């Protein structure tokens, strides 16, 4: 039993390491693209992984509320009623027949 658990623990650890490596590679790729597309040197002091965009400015991650009001950051999506043209239940039967 202990050897089976040890094997599983080893496999989980290896998978975790590979996921972390993929995330790091993706982050480095994004930095290289930003440097190329926006002509920003990677050693520029504006890059700070401890900050995120919040309400259109860079803010320390620990200063961002856990449930932010992202109404300014997220485009509004139409409600189901708006998409369907605000039809009520009386139109339900005629929609299927059309």
mmCIF file with all atom_site columns, C-alpha atoms in Angstrom:
data_model
loop_
_atom_site.group_PDB
_atom_site.id
_atom_site.type_symbol
_atom_site.label_atom_id
_atom_site.label_alt_id
_atom_site.label_comp_id
_atom_site.label_asym_id
_atom_site.label_entity_id
_atom_site.label_seq_id
_atom_site.pdbx_PDB_ins_code
_atom_site.Cartn_x
_atom_site.Cartn_y
_atom_site.Cartn_z
_atom_site.occupancy
_atom_site.B_iso_or_equiv
_atom_site.pdbx_formal_charge
_atom_site.auth_seq_id
_atom_site.auth_comp_id
_atom_site.auth_asym_id
_atom_site.auth_atom_id
_atom_site.pdbx_PDB_model_num
ATOM 1  C CA . UNK A 1 1  ? 0.000   0.000  0.000   1.00 0.00 ? 1  UNK A CA 1
ATOM 2  C CA . UNK A 1 2  ? 2.790   2.419  0.915   1.00 0.00 ? 2  UNK A CA 1
ATOM 3  C CA . UNK A 1 3  ? 4.631   1.768  -2.335  1.00 0.00 ? 3  UNK A CA 1
ATOM 4  C CA . UNK A 1 4  ? 1.461   2.400  -4.322  1.00 0.00 ? 4  UNK A CA 1
ATOM 5  C CA . UNK A 1 5  ? 0.939   5.690  -2.481  1.00 0.00 ? 5  UNK A CA 1
ATOM 6  C CA . UNK A 1 6  ? 4.580   6.629  -2.995  1.00 0.00 ? 6  UNK A CA 1
ATOM 7  C CA . UNK A 1 7  ? 4.257   5.945  -6.725  1.00 0.00 ? 7  UNK A CA 1
ATOM 8  C CA . UNK A 1 8  ? 1.109   8.061  -6.908  1.00 0.00 ? 8  UNK A CA 1
ATOM 9  C CA . UNK A 1 9  ? 2.747   10.859 -4.928  1.00 0.00 ? 9  UNK A CA 1
ATOM 10 C CA . UNK A 1 10 ? 5.708   10.802 -7.297  1.00 0.00 ? 10 UNK A CA 1
ATOM 11 C CA . UNK A 1 11 ? 3.424   10.923 -10.338 1.00 0.00 ? 11 UNK A CA 1
ATOM 12 C CA . UNK A 1 12 ? 1.403   13.811 -8.898  1.00 0.00 ? 12 UNK A CA 1
ATOM 13 C CA . UNK A 1 13 ? 4.606   15.718 -8.135  1.00 0.00 ? 13 UNK A CA 1
ATOM 14 C CA . UNK A 1 14 ? 5.925   15.172 -11.683 1.00 0.00 ? 14 UNK A CA 1
ATOM 15 C CA . UNK A 1 15 ? 2.623   16.335 -13.177 1.00 0.00 ? 15 UNK A CA 1
ATOM 16 C CA . UNK A 1 16 ? 2.621   19.400 -10.944 1.00 0.00 ? 16 UNK A CA 1
ATOM 17 C CA . UNK A 1 17 ? 6.180   20.253 -12.004 1.00 0.00 ? 17 UNK A CA 1
ATOM 18 C CA . UNK A 1 18 ? 5.266   19.947 -15.682 1.00 0.00 ? 18 UNK A CA 1
ATOM 19 C CA . UNK A 1 19 ? 2.222   22.213 -15.248 1.00 0.00 ? 19 UNK A CA 1
ATOM 20 C CA . UNK A 1 20 ? 4.326   24.848 -13.485 1.00 0.00 ? 20 UNK A CA 1
ATOM 21 C CA . UNK A 1 21 ? 6.951   24.630 -16.240 1.00 0.00 ? 21 UNK A CA 1
ATOM 22 C CA . UNK A 1 22 ? 4.297   25.122 -18.944 1.00 0.00 ? 22 UNK A CA 1
ATOM 23 C CA . UNK A 1 23 ? 2.928   28.177 -17.123 1.00 0.00 ? 23 UNK A CA 1
ATOM 24 C CA . UNK A 1 24 ? 6.404   29.681 -16.818 1.00 0.00 ? 24 UNK A CA 1
ATOM 25 C CA . UNK A 1 25 ? 7.131   29.051 -20.503 1.00 0.00 ? 25 UNK A CA 1
ATOM 26 C CA . UNK A 1 26 ? 3.829   30.675 -21.465 1.00 0.00 ? 26 UNK A CA 1
ATOM 27 C CA . UNK A 1 27 ? 4.569   33.698 -19.302 1.00 0.00 ? 27 UNK A CA 1
ATOM 28 C CA . UNK A 1 28 ? 8.024   34.134 -20.833 1.00 0.00 ? 28 UNK A CA 1
ATOM 29 C CA . UNK A 1 29 ? 6.497   33.816 -24.302 1.00 0.00 ? 29 UNK A CA 1
ATOM 30 C CA . UNK A 1 30 ? 3.975   36.564 -23.497 1.00 0.00 ? 30 UNK A CA 1
ATOM 31 C CA . UNK A 1 31 ? 6.767   38.832 -22.235 1.00 0.00 ? 31 UNK A CA 1
ATOM 32 C CA . UNK A 1 32 ? 8.776   38.303 -25.428 1.00 0.00 ? 32 UNK A CA 1
ATOM 33 C CA . UNK A 1 33 ? 5.712   39.122 -27.518 1.00 0.00 ? 33 UNK A CA 1
ATOM 34 C CA . UNK A 1 34 ? 5.042   42.279 -25.495 1.00 0.00 ? 34 UNK A CA 1
ATOM 35 C CA . UNK A 1 35 ? 8.661   43.320 -25.938 1.00 0.00 ? 35 UNK A CA 1
ATOM 36 C CA . UNK A 1 36 ? 8.453   42.810 -29.694 1.00 0.00 ? 36 UNK A CA 1
ATOM 37 C CA . UNK A 1 37 ? 4.995   44.230 -30.368 1.00 0.00 ? 37 UNK A CA 1
ATOM 38 C CA . UNK A 1 38 ? 5.163   47.216 -28.048 1.00 0.00 ? 38 UNK A CA 1
ATOM 39 C CA . UNK A 1 39 ? 8.927   47.791 -28.157 1.00 0.00 ? 39 UNK A CA 1
ATOM 40 C CA . UNK A 1 40 ? 9.226   47.579 -24.385 1.00 0.00 ? 40 UNK A CA 1
ATOM 41 C CA . UNK A 1 41 ? 12.509  46.239 -22.991 1.00 0.00 ? 41 UNK A CA 1
ATOM 42 C CA . UNK A 1 42 ? 11.991  43.275 -20.676 1.00 0.00 ? 42 UNK A CA 1
ATOM 43 C CA . UNK A 1 43 ? 14.153  44.849 -18.000 1.00 0.00 ? 43 UNK A CA 1
ATOM 44 C CA . UNK A 1 44 ? 11.823  47.874 -17.871 1.00 0.00 ? 44 UNK A CA 1
ATOM 45 C CA . UNK A 1 45 ? 10.725  48.686 -14.339 1.00 0.00 ? 45 UNK A CA 1
ATOM 46 C CA . UNK A 1 46 ? 7.071   48.786 -15.405 1.00 0.00 ? 46 UNK A CA 1
ATOM 47 C CA . UNK A 1 47 ? 6.881   44.981 -15.484 1.00 0.00 ? 47 UNK A CA 1
ATOM 48 C CA . UNK A 1 48 ? 5.822   43.814 -12.053 1.00 0.00 ? 48 UNK A CA 1
ATOM 49 C CA . UNK A 1 49 ? 4.339   40.360 -11.583 1.00 0.00 ? 49 UNK A CA 1
ATOM 50 C CA . UNK A 1 50 ? 3.077   41.495 -8.193  1.00 0.00 ? 50 UNK A CA 1
ATOM 51 C CA . UNK A 1 51 ? 0.602   43.855 -9.870  1.00 0.00 ? 51 UNK A CA 1
ATOM 52 C CA . UNK A 1 52 ? -2.510  43.426 -11.980 1.00 0.00 ? 52 UNK A CA 1
ATOM 53 C CA . UNK A 1 53 ? -4.805  45.726 -13.911 1.00 0.00 ? 53 UNK A CA 1
ATOM 54 C CA . UNK A 1 54 ? -7.708  46.838 -11.752 1.00 0.00 ? 54 UNK A CA 1
ATOM 55 C CA . UNK A 1 55 ? -10.066 49.658 -12.715 1.00 0.00 ? 55 UNK A CA 1
ATOM 56 C CA . UNK A 1 56 ? -7.756  50.664 -15.574 1.00 0.00 ? 56 UNK A CA 1
ATOM 57 C CA . UNK A 1 57 ? -4.566  51.029 -13.510 1.00 0.00 ? 57 UNK A CA 1
ATOM 58 C CA . UNK A 1 58 ? -1.784  48.810 -12.155 1.00 0.00 ? 58 UNK A CA 1
ATOM 59 C CA . UNK A 1 59 ? -2.455  47.853 -8.552  1.00 0.00 ? 59 UNK A CA 1
ATOM 60 C CA . UNK A 1 60 ? -0.654  45.515 -6.168  1.00 0.00 ? 60 UNK A CA 1
ATOM 61 C CA . UNK A 1 61 ? -2.466  42.181 -6.214  1.00 0.00 ? 61 UNK A CA 1
ATOM 62 C CA . UNK A 1 62 ? -2.877  42.161 -2.438  1.00 0.00 ? 62 UNK A CA 1
ATOM 63 C CA . UNK A 1 63 ? -4.674  45.532 -2.635  1.00 0.00 ? 63 UNK A CA 1
ATOM 64 C CA . UNK A 1 64 ? -7.335  44.290 -5.069  1.00 0.00 ? 64 UNK A CA 1
ATOM 65 C CA . UNK A 1 65 ? -10.602 43.266 -3.348  1.00 0.00 ? 65 UNK A CA 1
ATOM 66 C CA . UNK A 1 66 ? -11.336 39.548 -3.492  1.00 0.00 ? 66 UNK A CA 1
ATOM 67 C CA . UNK A 1 67 ? -14.625 40.142 -5.341  1.00 0.00 ? 67 UNK A CA 1
ATOM 68 C CA . UNK A 1 68 ? -13.946 43.221 -7.433  1.00 0.00 ? 68 UNK A CA 1
ATOM 69 C CA . UNK A 1 69 ? -16.634 45.187 -9.200  1.00 0.00 ? 69 UNK A CA 1
ATOM 70 C CA . UNK A 1 70 ? -15.470 44.515 -12.742 1.00 0.00 ? 70 UNK A CA 1
ATOM 71 C CA . UNK A 1 71 ? -18.329 46.293 -14.464 1.00 0.00 ? 71 UNK A CA 1
ATOM 72 C CA . UNK A 1 72 ? -15.861 48.655 -16.146 1.00 0.00 ? 72 UNK A CA 1
ATOM 73 C CA . UNK A 1 73 ? -13.493 45.865 -17.180 1.00 0.00 ? 73 UNK A CA 1
ATOM 74 C CA . UNK A 1 74 ? -16.010 43.368 -18.567 1.00 0.00 ? 74 UNK A CA 1
ATOM 75 C CA . UNK A 1 75 ? -18.050 44.193 -21.655 1.00 0.00 ? 75 UNK A CA 1
ATOM 76 C CA . UNK A 1 76 ? -21.756 43.878 -21.053 1.00 0.00 ? 76 UNK A CA 1
ATOM 77 C CA . UNK A 1 77 ? -23.539 40.945 -22.619 1.00 0.00 ? 77 UNK A CA 1
ATOM 78 C CA . UNK A 1 78 ? -27.164 41.096 -23.675 1.00 0.00 ? 78 UNK A CA 1
ATOM 79 C CA . UNK A 1 79 ? -29.639 39.214 -21.533 1.00 0.00 ? 79 UNK A CA 1
ATOM 80 C CA . UNK A 1 80 ? -31.482 36.185 -22.876 1.00 0.00 ? 80 UNK A CA 1
ATOM 81 C CA . UNK A 1 81 ? -34.602 38.304 -23.275 1.00 0.00 ? 81 UNK A CA 1
ATOM 82 C CA . UNK A 1 82 ? -32.748 40.881 -25.333 1.00 0.00 ? 82 UNK A CA 1
ATOM 83 C CA . UNK A 1 83 ? -31.280 38.174 -27.564 1.00 0.00 ? 83 UNK A CA 1
ATOM 84 C CA . UNK A 1 84 ? -34.686 36.595 -28.125 1.00 0.00 ? 84 UNK A CA 1
ATOM 85 C CA . UNK A 1 85 ? -36.317 39.956 -28.680 1.00 0.00 ? 85 UNK A CA 1
ATOM 86 C CA . UNK A 1 86 ? -38.127 39.966 -25.341 1.00 0.00 ? 86 UNK A CA 1
ATOM 87 C CA . UNK A 1 87 ? -40.682 37.363 -26.398 1.00 0.00 ? 87 UNK A CA 1
ATOM 88 C CA . UNK A 1 88 ? -43.047 36.169 -23.736 1.00 0.00 ? 88 UNK A CA 1
ATOM 89 C CA . UNK A 1 89 ? -44.603 32.732 -23.200 1.00 0.00 ? 89 UNK A CA 1
ATOM 90 C CA . UNK A 1 90 ? -47.406 33.403 -25.693 1.00 0.00 ? 90 UNK A CA 1
ATOM 91 C CA . UNK A 1 91 ? -44.879 33.286 -28.538 1.00 0.00 ? 91 UNK A CA 1
ATOM 92 C CA . UNK A 1 92 ? -43.354 29.988 -27.375 1.00 0.00 ? 92 UNK A CA 1
ATOM 93 C CA . UNK A 1 93 ? -45.760 27.800 -29.333 1.00 0.00 ? 93 UNK A CA 1
ATOM 94 C CA . UNK A 1 94 ? -45.463 29.787 -32.544 1.00 0.00 ? 94 UNK A CA 1
ATOM 95 C CA . UNK A 1 95 ? -41.668 29.690 -32.514 1.00 0.00 ? 95 UNK A CA 1
ATOM 96 C CA . UNK A 1 96 ? -41.613 25.909 -32.744 1.00 0.00 ? 96 UNK A CA 1
ATOM 97 C CA . UNK A 1 97 ? -44.054 25.901 -35.636 1.00 0.00 ? 97 UNK A CA 1
ATOM 98 C CA . UNK A 1 98 ? -42.073 28.367 -37.746 1.00 0.00 ? 98 UNK A CA 1
#
